[in-house]
PDB file of C-alpha atoms in Angstrom:
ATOM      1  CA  UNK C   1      16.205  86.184 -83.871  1.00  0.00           C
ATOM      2  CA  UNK C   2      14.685  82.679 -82.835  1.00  0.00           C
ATOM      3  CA  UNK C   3      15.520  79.384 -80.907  1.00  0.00           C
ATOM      4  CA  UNK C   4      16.008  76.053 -82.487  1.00  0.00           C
ATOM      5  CA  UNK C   5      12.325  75.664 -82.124  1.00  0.00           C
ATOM      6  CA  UNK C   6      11.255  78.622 -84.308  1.00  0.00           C
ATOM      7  CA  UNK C   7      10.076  81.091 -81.398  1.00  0.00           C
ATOM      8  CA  UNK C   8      11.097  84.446 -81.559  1.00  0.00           C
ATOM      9  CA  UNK C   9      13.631  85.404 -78.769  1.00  0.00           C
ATOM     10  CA  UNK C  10      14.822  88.810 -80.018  1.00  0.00           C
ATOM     11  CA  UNK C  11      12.941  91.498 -82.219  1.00  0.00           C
ATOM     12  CA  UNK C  12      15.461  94.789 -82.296  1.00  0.00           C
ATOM     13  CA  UNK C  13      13.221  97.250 -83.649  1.00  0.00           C
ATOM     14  CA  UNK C  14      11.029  96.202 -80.718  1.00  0.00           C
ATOM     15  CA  UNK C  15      13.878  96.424 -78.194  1.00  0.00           C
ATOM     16  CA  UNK C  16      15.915  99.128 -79.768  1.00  0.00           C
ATOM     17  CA  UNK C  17      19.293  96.999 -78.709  1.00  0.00           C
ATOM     18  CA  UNK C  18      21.638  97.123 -80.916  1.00  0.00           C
ATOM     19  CA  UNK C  19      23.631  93.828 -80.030  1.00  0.00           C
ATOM     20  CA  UNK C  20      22.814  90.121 -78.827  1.00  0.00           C
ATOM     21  CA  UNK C  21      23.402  86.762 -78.758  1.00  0.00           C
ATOM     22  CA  UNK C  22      22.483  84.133 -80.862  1.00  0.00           C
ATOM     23  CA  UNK C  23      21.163  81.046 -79.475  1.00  0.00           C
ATOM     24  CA  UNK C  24      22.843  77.885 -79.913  1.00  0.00           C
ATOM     25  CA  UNK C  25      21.286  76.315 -83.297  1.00  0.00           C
ATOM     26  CA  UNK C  26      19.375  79.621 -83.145  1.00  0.00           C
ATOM     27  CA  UNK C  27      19.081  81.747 -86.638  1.00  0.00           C
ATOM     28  CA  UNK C  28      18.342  85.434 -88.221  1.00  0.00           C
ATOM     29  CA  UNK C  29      16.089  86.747 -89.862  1.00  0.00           C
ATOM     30  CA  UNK C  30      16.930  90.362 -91.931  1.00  0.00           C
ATOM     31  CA  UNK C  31      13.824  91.851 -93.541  1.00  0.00           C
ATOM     32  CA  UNK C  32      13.766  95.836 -94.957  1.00  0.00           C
ATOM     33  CA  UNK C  33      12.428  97.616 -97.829  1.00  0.00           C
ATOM     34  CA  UNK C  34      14.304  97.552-101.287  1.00  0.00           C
ATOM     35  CA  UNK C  35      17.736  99.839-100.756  1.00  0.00           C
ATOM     36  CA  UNK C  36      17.951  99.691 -96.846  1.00  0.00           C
ATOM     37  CA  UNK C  37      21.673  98.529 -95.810  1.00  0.00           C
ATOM     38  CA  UNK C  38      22.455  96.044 -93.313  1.00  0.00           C
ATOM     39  CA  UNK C  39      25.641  96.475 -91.362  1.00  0.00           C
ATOM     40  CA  UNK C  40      26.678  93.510 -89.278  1.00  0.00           C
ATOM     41  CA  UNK C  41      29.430  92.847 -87.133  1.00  0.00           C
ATOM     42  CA  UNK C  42      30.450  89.043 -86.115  1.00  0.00           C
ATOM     43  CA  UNK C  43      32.507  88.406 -83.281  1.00  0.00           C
TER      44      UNK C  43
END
């Protein structure tokens, strides 16, 4: 996950947490190999 100025803030594999929140004007990025599933949950 990163800020509105395109630095990383979250990396989940890195910090094994499961769950966070996204920065205001902040954005995602989902990267995996061919096949993997994502399973997201908005609230």
């Amino acid at each position: 996950m990163y800020n509105d100025k395109g630095e990383m803030v979250d990396f989940s594999v890195a910090t094994n947490q499961e769950s966070t929140k996204l920065p205001k004007s902040g954005f995602i990025v989902f990267g995996g190999d061919a096949g993997d599933v994502f399973q997201i949950e908005l609230k």
